[in-house]
């Protein structure tokens, strides 16, 4: 009898934990991928939602390192070397951080991976850092943060879109 009660309690508890695990995240995982010949590039990020909030200069402060998403730091993986804004990026997995400003963003590719947010960001681990202009979006509002590739043969732009803001990071396959 005691074993039956213990088994029943364990089954109920397992069911409770299973329900918690299947609940959706407020900021779901997003993926952006592209392939050219034998090179594959993947961006893994969490998609926060606008939900009526002021995003840049509000939820995401200007002038501070941002994880470029929610939860874990955004990561970029390349299976072969690629060129990002004229600089060679060796194959591997890196964190993608940004420093948003009103008219430009600083893009940071960093060696540290598996980070929660940008709390443990270490500038000494930066592989590259460069600026890109902000392009306001007048005809649409991106409710979730969206990262996607606009690919043309051996070149592509990684677009970061949220609210009415867009930035573009140029990539070239080699």
One Martini backbone bead per residue (centre of mass of N, CA, C, O) as a GRO file, in nm:
protein
  174
    1UNK     BB    1   0.060   0.063  -0.022
    2UNK     BB    2   0.295   0.256   0.008
    3UNK     BB    3   0.396   0.219  -0.289
    4UNK     BB    4   0.137   0.322  -0.426
    5UNK     BB    5   0.143   0.609  -0.309
    6UNK     BB    6   0.423   0.686  -0.410
    7UNK     BB    7   0.364   0.645  -0.710
    8UNK     BB    8   0.129   0.847  -0.730
    9UNK     BB    9   0.289   1.098  -0.642
   10UNK     BB   10   0.500   1.088  -0.869
   11UNK     BB   11   0.300   1.113  -1.106
   12UNK     BB   12   0.180   1.385  -1.028
   13UNK     BB   13   0.445   1.546  -1.019
   14UNK     BB   14   0.529   1.492  -1.312
   15UNK     BB   15   0.280   1.630  -1.439
   16UNK     BB   16   0.340   1.912  -1.332
   17UNK     BB   17   0.621   1.946  -1.468
   18UNK     BB   18   0.524   1.900  -1.758
   19UNK     BB   19   0.345   2.153  -1.772
   20UNK     BB   20   0.571   2.361  -1.727
   21UNK     BB   21   0.748   2.278  -1.981
   22UNK     BB   22   0.506   2.349  -2.204
   23UNK     BB   23   0.515   2.629  -2.165
   24UNK     BB   24   0.534   2.925  -2.292
   25UNK     BB   25   0.738   3.169  -2.383
   26UNK     BB   26   0.750   3.508  -2.392
   27UNK     BB   27   1.039   3.448  -2.548
   28UNK     BB   28   1.089   3.297  -2.812
   29UNK     BB   29   1.253   3.109  -3.022
   30UNK     BB   30   1.484   3.206  -3.277
   31UNK     BB   31   1.552   3.158  -3.636
   32UNK     BB   32   1.833   3.210  -3.859
   33UNK     BB   33   1.897   3.104  -4.200
   34UNK     BB   34   2.179   3.004  -4.417
   35UNK     BB   35   2.293   2.911  -4.757
   36UNK     BB   36   2.620   2.847  -4.922
   37UNK     BB   37   2.676   2.579  -5.032
   38UNK     BB   38   2.898   2.478  -4.757
   39UNK     BB   39   2.758   2.722  -4.602
   40UNK     BB   40   2.645   2.788  -4.263
   41UNK     BB   41   2.405   3.013  -4.107
   42UNK     BB   42   2.322   3.084  -3.755
   43UNK     BB   43   2.056   3.226  -3.559
   44UNK     BB   44   2.013   3.255  -3.201
   45UNK     BB   45   1.706   3.365  -3.038
   46UNK     BB   46   1.507   3.587  -2.854
   47UNK     BB   47   1.152   3.700  -2.877
   48UNK     BB   48   1.054   3.983  -2.808
   49UNK     BB   49   0.786   4.198  -2.728
   50UNK     BB   50   0.633   4.497  -2.748
   51UNK     BB   51   0.352   4.557  -2.601
   52UNK     BB   52   0.336   4.893  -2.621
   53UNK     BB   53   0.628   4.964  -2.601
   54UNK     BB   54   0.917   5.128  -2.560
   55UNK     BB   55   1.209   5.034  -2.691
   56UNK     BB   56   1.406   5.249  -2.797
   57UNK     BB   57   1.492   5.417  -2.501
   58UNK     BB   58   1.364   5.194  -2.306
   59UNK     BB   59   1.388   4.881  -2.277
   60UNK     BB   60   1.626   4.971  -2.474
   61UNK     BB   61   1.894   5.127  -2.407
   62UNK     BB   62   2.097   5.366  -2.477
   63UNK     BB   63   2.448   5.284  -2.471
   64UNK     BB   64   2.401   4.967  -2.424
   65UNK     BB   65   2.455   4.652  -2.380
   66UNK     BB   66   2.299   4.402  -2.588
   67UNK     BB   67   2.170   4.072  -2.653
   68UNK     BB   68   1.968   4.069  -2.892
   69UNK     BB   69   1.720   4.015  -2.687
   70UNK     BB   70   1.635   3.748  -2.483
   71UNK     BB   71   1.784   3.616  -2.231
   72UNK     BB   72   1.987   3.486  -2.406
   73UNK     BB   73   2.239   3.525  -2.594
   74UNK     BB   74   2.304   3.582  -2.899
   75UNK     BB   75   2.379   3.352  -3.174
   76UNK     BB   76   2.652   3.274  -3.401
   77UNK     BB   77   2.684   3.039  -3.678
   78UNK     BB   78   2.971   2.907  -3.863
   79UNK     BB   79   3.102   2.654  -4.075
   80UNK     BB   80   3.252   2.892  -4.215
   81UNK     BB   81   3.408   3.133  -4.335
   82UNK     BB   82   3.336   3.487  -4.304
   83UNK     BB   83   3.225   3.813  -4.405
   84UNK     BB   84   3.203   4.105  -4.189
   85UNK     BB   85   3.228   4.406  -4.284
   86UNK     BB   86   3.533   4.317  -4.404
   87UNK     BB   87   3.562   4.084  -4.183
   88UNK     BB   88   3.696   3.806  -4.064
   89UNK     BB   89   3.514   3.504  -3.977
   90UNK     BB   90   3.551   3.238  -3.810
   91UNK     BB   91   3.462   2.948  -3.760
   92UNK     BB   92   3.171   2.932  -3.542
   93UNK     BB   93   3.074   3.042  -3.213
   94UNK     BB   94   2.887   3.339  -3.120
   95UNK     BB   95   2.821   3.641  -2.990
   96UNK     BB   96   2.549   3.890  -3.020
   97UNK     BB   97   2.600   4.225  -2.986
   98UNK     BB   98   2.460   4.550  -2.890
   99UNK     BB   99   2.458   4.922  -2.944
  100UNK     BB  100   2.213   5.129  -2.919
  101UNK     BB  101   2.108   5.400  -3.119
  102UNK     BB  102   1.934   5.625  -3.290
  103UNK     BB  103   2.143   5.624  -3.570
  104UNK     BB  104   2.320   5.383  -3.439
  105UNK     BB  105   2.509   5.075  -3.431
  106UNK     BB  106   2.681   4.844  -3.237
  107UNK     BB  107   2.861   4.566  -3.341
  108UNK     BB  108   2.911   4.243  -3.167
  109UNK     BB  109   3.165   3.996  -3.168
  110UNK     BB  110   3.184   3.713  -2.940
  111UNK     BB  111   3.334   3.437  -2.781
  112UNK     BB  112   3.123   3.423  -2.577
  113UNK     BB  113   2.912   3.160  -2.462
  114UNK     BB  114   2.621   3.094  -2.280
  115UNK     BB  115   2.481   3.356  -2.204
  116UNK     BB  116   2.312   3.566  -1.978
  117UNK     BB  117   2.287   3.797  -2.149
  118UNK     BB  118   2.508   4.092  -2.060
  119UNK     BB  119   2.636   4.065  -1.770
  120UNK     BB  120   2.919   3.896  -1.879
  121UNK     BB  121   3.040   4.090  -2.055
  122UNK     BB  122   3.357   4.085  -2.254
  123UNK     BB  123   3.552   4.289  -2.440
  124UNK     BB  124   3.810   4.098  -2.466
  125UNK     BB  125   3.619   3.888  -2.654
  126UNK     BB  126   3.630   4.045  -2.901
  127UNK     BB  127   3.639   4.014  -3.258
  128UNK     BB  128   3.419   4.242  -3.332
  129UNK     BB  129   3.364   4.600  -3.426
  130UNK     BB  130   3.080   4.793  -3.548
  131UNK     BB  131   2.899   5.015  -3.759
  132UNK     BB  132   2.545   5.092  -3.811
  133UNK     BB  133   2.272   5.204  -3.950
  134UNK     BB  134   1.965   5.339  -3.907
  135UNK     BB  135   1.639   5.221  -4.027
  136UNK     BB  136   1.350   5.336  -4.068
  137UNK     BB  137   1.011   5.224  -4.034
  138UNK     BB  138   0.704   5.323  -4.203
  139UNK     BB  139   0.514   5.046  -4.298
  140UNK     BB  140   0.593   4.900  -4.013
  141UNK     BB  141   0.550   4.667  -3.732
  142UNK     BB  142   0.754   4.489  -3.510
  143UNK     BB  143   0.659   4.299  -3.256
  144UNK     BB  144   0.878   4.106  -3.294
  145UNK     BB  145   1.176   4.017  -3.283
  146UNK     BB  146   1.370   4.019  -3.597
  147UNK     BB  147   1.571   3.777  -3.765
  148UNK     BB  148   1.712   3.809  -4.101
  149UNK     BB  149   1.775   3.708  -4.431
  150UNK     BB  150   1.922   3.875  -4.723
  151UNK     BB  151   1.980   3.692  -5.012
  152UNK     BB  152   2.262   3.716  -5.269
  153UNK     BB  153   2.410   3.463  -5.309
  154UNK     BB  154   2.732   3.554  -5.165
  155UNK     BB  155   2.531   3.757  -5.023
  156UNK     BB  156   2.427   3.935  -4.714
  157UNK     BB  157   2.170   4.035  -4.483
  158UNK     BB  158   2.138   4.109  -4.151
  159UNK     BB  159   1.831   4.154  -3.999
  160UNK     BB  160   1.716   4.395  -3.758
  161UNK     BB  161   1.378   4.381  -3.622
  162UNK     BB  162   1.199   4.647  -3.440
  163UNK     BB  163   0.926   4.787  -3.466
  164UNK     BB  164   1.071   5.081  -3.645
  165UNK     BB  165   1.349   4.912  -3.668
  166UNK     BB  166   1.662   4.898  -3.866
  167UNK     BB  167   1.931   4.668  -3.930
  168UNK     BB  168   2.242   4.603  -4.122
  169UNK     BB  169   2.444   4.307  -4.189
  170UNK     BB  170   2.717   4.233  -4.373
  171UNK     BB  171   2.769   3.941  -4.586
  172UNK     BB  172   3.031   3.700  -4.694
  173UNK     BB  173   3.117   3.451  -4.894
  174UNK     BB  174   3.430   3.227  -4.937
   0.00000   0.00000   0.00000
